[in-house]
Amino acid sequence: MNQKEIYRDANYGKQLVTAIRKITTRPWKIMDTCGGQTHAIARYRIEEMLPPEISLIHGPGCPVCVTPADTIDTAIELALNNKNVIISTFGDMMRVPGSKYDLLTAKSLGADIRIIYSPLDALKTAMENPSREVILFAIGFETTAPVHAQVVYESSKRKIRNLSLLTSLFAVPPVLEHLFALPDFSVDGLLAAGHVCSITGLSDYHRLSRNYQIPISVTGFEPVDILYGIYTNIRQLEEADYSVCNAYSRMVPEEGNPKARLVLDEIFEPSVQNWRGLGSLPASGFKIKEKYKSFDTLKRYSIKNKCLIKDDGCIAGEIMKGIAKPVNCPHFGKACRPESPLGAAMVSSEGVCAAYYKYK
Ligand code: SF4
């Protein structure tokens, strides 16, 4: 059986569970860093298959969940105060609370907010509506950042003047470094998000593993992938041998995707980024370079982000740091439910609270 078939093999999954049970001798906390992994872990009851010594923690793996409230407020204000504006956004953002209300409420108040399935849809909207201003709400990690960069690149090439990007784009290694350096960070091993690594490559992860003496398993999204990532992580922990293990090599080359990074580097540069629940972190986001500033919504409309800290009792920040789980939140399943979310993690399809509410 080759690598492309084995990840769907239930027997291999059972063998991995047995192997994990066999090698685990002590308590270990393993953190995943992708909403897709979090949902697969909850959906397939992976934590329940593991020995009781292993605890699975859920880090900052959902870009919608870490998009700050004031960026949502900015999108809402632009759409409501300017009838010429069309906001293009992924559907996941529609019900994420801003500081007053969400995009869905703004739409019901008359704002022209359109759901897209790819950032390139916004380019099409701009070309079809030359007299309107199209704002692409650009959300994501390094996985979607290159596609957003491609939109700017194509728009520039085609001389499209009525499109700009309101960016909320995040870089994963800087936030991991922030977490690893926290004095109360007590996670032992990390499952890195395979799709992010397929773009970035592994060099940052080698540095993090070496500097913080933490095993990092680059992990996929199928149940067997996740079990294999956990197995390689526990094996390293038990042997006190800390490095990066590529447990998703069918998709992740060591050097990542140089073509995607080329377009990323052409359009964006690292910038300070506000993470909902974690605050402002240096060089943890992407901003549009000066050369392409006409595509930057904040510059085009002379807007300054306010970096609001919204105190709504949401403990998503504590969950991302590995200090709490959704069930520790006093609002979980009570004041905060998918139909009436207090925090973004309850409403996004990659949100950790949404996963626990749906599957646990
Ligand atoms: S249950 Fe709701 S309020 Fe509590 S941490 Fe999750 S999203 Fe935030």
PDB file of C-alpha atoms and ligand atoms in Angstrom, residues 313-316 319 329 331-332 336 342-346 353, ligand 1:
ATOM      1  CA  GLY A 313     -16.223  37.331  28.480  1.00  0.00           C
ATOM      2  CA  CYS A 314     -14.959  35.134  25.616  1.00  0.00           C
ATOM      3  CA  ILE A 315     -11.978  33.023  26.714  1.00  0.00           C
ATOM      4  CA  ALA A 316     -10.930  31.980  23.184  1.00  0.00           C
ATOM      5  CA  ILE A 319      -8.050  28.260  24.697  1.00  0.00           C
ATOM      6  CA  CYS A 329     -15.895  28.741  29.228  1.00  0.00           C
ATOM      7  CA  HIS A 331     -20.771  30.804  28.276  1.00  0.00           C
ATOM      8  CA  PHE A 332     -20.245  27.556  26.314  1.00  0.00           C
ATOM      9  CA  CYS A 336     -22.772  31.293  23.492  1.00  0.00           C
ATOM     10  CA  LEU A 342     -20.513  35.522  21.726  1.00  0.00           C
ATOM     11  CA  GLY A 343     -17.126  34.717  20.222  1.00  0.00           C
ATOM     12  CA  ALA A 344     -15.819  33.930  16.749  1.00  0.00           C
ATOM     13  CA  ALA A 345     -14.726  30.410  17.737  1.00  0.00           C
ATOM     14  CA  MET A 346     -18.374  29.371  18.128  1.00  0.00           C
ATOM     15  CA  CYS A 353     -15.950  25.948  20.235  1.00  0.00           C
TER      16      CYS A 353
HETATM   17  S1  SF4 B   1     -17.873  29.328  24.085  1.00  0.00           S
HETATM   18 FE1  SF4 B   1     -18.163  31.302  23.049  1.00  0.00          FE
HETATM   19  S2  SF4 B   1     -17.599  32.843  24.558  1.00  0.00           S
HETATM   20 FE2  SF4 B   1     -16.747  30.878  25.252  1.00  0.00          FE
HETATM   21  S3  SF4 B   1     -14.681  30.784  24.404  1.00  0.00           S
HETATM   22 FE3  SF4 B   1     -16.009  29.789  22.930  1.00  0.00          FE
HETATM   23  S4  SF4 B   1     -16.565  31.406  21.469  1.00  0.00           S
HETATM   24 FE4  SF4 B   1     -15.758  32.420  23.312  1.00  0.00          FE
END
